[in-house]
Amino acid sequence: MTKKELHKLTFNEAIEILSEETNEITSYDVLKDFIKLQIEEDNIFLAYHLLKAIWEDETPFNSDYYSYDYSMGTLDTPTPIYQLEDLEQYCED
């Protein structure tokens, strides 16, 4: 998807398409389930890292989607996705 195509879509349409194209867009619910799994598997530091990122957001627990690369663990920090402009990094020029 190009940036031009992105801005012709609604946020929900764009997030649906881009979340299928990349593994780095995740929903709050999926991220929350991942955190629970990390706690169950005693990966407390990773769970803490993820919870801290959500909690320290300017409007905690207000985003339905996050940018996060699960394969990076604590080397990546979830960032909230609120608007179309937040999705531009996943588009071609």
Coordinates of C-alpha atoms in Angstrom, one line a residue:
M1 CA 0.0 0.0 0.0
T2 CA 1.2 3.5 -0.8
K3 CA 0.8 6.5 1.4
K4 CA -1.6 8.0 -1.1
E5 CA -3.7 4.8 -1.0
L6 CA -3.5 4.9 2.8
H7 CA -5.1 8.4 3.0
K8 CA -8.1 7.3 0.9
L9 CA -9.1 4.7 3.5
T10 CA -10.7 5.0 6.9
F11 CA -8.5 4.2 9.9
N12 CA -10.2 0.9 10.5
E13 CA -9.9 -0.1 6.8
A14 CA -6.2 0.8 6.7
I15 CA -5.4 -1.0 10.0
E16 CA -7.1 -4.1 8.8
I17 CA -5.2 -4.2 5.5
L18 CA -1.8 -3.3 7.0
S19 CA -2.1 -5.7 9.9
E20 CA -2.3 -8.5 7.4
E21 CA 0.7 -7.2 5.5
T22 CA 3.0 -6.8 8.5
N23 CA 3.5 -8.6 11.8
E24 CA 4.4 -5.4 13.5
I25 CA 0.8 -4.1 14.0
T26 CA -1.0 -5.8 16.8
S27 CA -4.2 -5.2 18.6
Y28 CA -4.4 -4.3 22.3
D29 CA -6.2 -7.7 23.0
V30 CA -3.5 -9.7 21.3
L31 CA -0.7 -7.8 23.1
K32 CA -2.5 -8.3 26.4
D33 CA -2.8 -12.0 25.8
F34 CA 0.9 -12.1 25.0
I35 CA 1.7 -10.3 28.3
K36 CA -0.4 -12.9 30.2
L37 CA 1.5 -15.7 28.4
Q38 CA 4.8 -14.1 29.4
I39 CA 3.7 -14.0 33.0
E40 CA 2.6 -17.6 32.9
E41 CA 6.0 -18.6 31.5
D42 CA 7.9 -16.5 34.1
N43 CA 9.2 -14.1 31.5
I44 CA 8.4 -11.3 34.1
F45 CA 10.9 -8.8 32.7
L46 CA 9.3 -8.9 29.2
A47 CA 5.8 -8.7 30.7
Y48 CA 6.9 -5.7 32.8
H49 CA 8.5 -4.0 29.8
L50 CA 5.3 -4.3 27.7
L51 CA 3.0 -3.3 30.6
K52 CA 5.2 -0.3 31.3
A53 CA 5.0 0.8 27.7
I54 CA 1.2 0.7 27.7
W55 CA 1.0 2.4 31.1
E56 CA 3.4 5.2 30.2
D57 CA 1.5 6.1 27.1
E58 CA 0.1 9.7 27.2
T59 CA -3.4 8.2 27.3
P60 CA -2.9 4.7 28.9
F61 CA -5.2 1.9 27.7
N62 CA -6.7 4.2 25.1
S63 CA -5.3 2.7 22.0
D64 CA -6.8 -0.4 20.3
Y65 CA -3.7 -1.0 18.2
Y66 CA 0.1 -0.9 18.8
S67 CA 3.2 -1.1 16.7
Y68 CA 5.4 -3.9 18.2
D69 CA 7.8 -6.5 16.8
Y70 CA 7.2 -9.6 19.0
S71 CA 10.5 -11.1 17.8
M72 CA 12.5 -8.3 19.3
G73 CA 11.4 -8.8 22.9
T74 CA 12.6 -5.9 25.1
L75 CA 14.6 -4.5 22.2
D76 CA 11.4 -3.0 20.8
T77 CA 8.8 -1.1 22.8
P78 CA 5.1 -1.0 21.8
T79 CA 3.9 2.3 20.6
P80 CA 0.2 3.2 20.2
I81 CA -1.4 3.7 16.8
Y82 CA -4.1 6.3 16.9
Q83 CA -4.4 7.7 13.4
L84 CA -3.6 7.2 9.7
E85 CA -0.4 9.1 10.0
D86 CA 0.9 6.5 12.5
L87 CA 0.6 3.9 9.8
E88 CA 2.6 5.7 7.2
Q89 CA 5.8 3.9 8.2
Y90 CA 4.3 0.7 6.9
C91 CA 3.5 2.1 3.5
E92 CA 5.6 2.6 0.3
D93 CA 6.2 6.2 -0.8

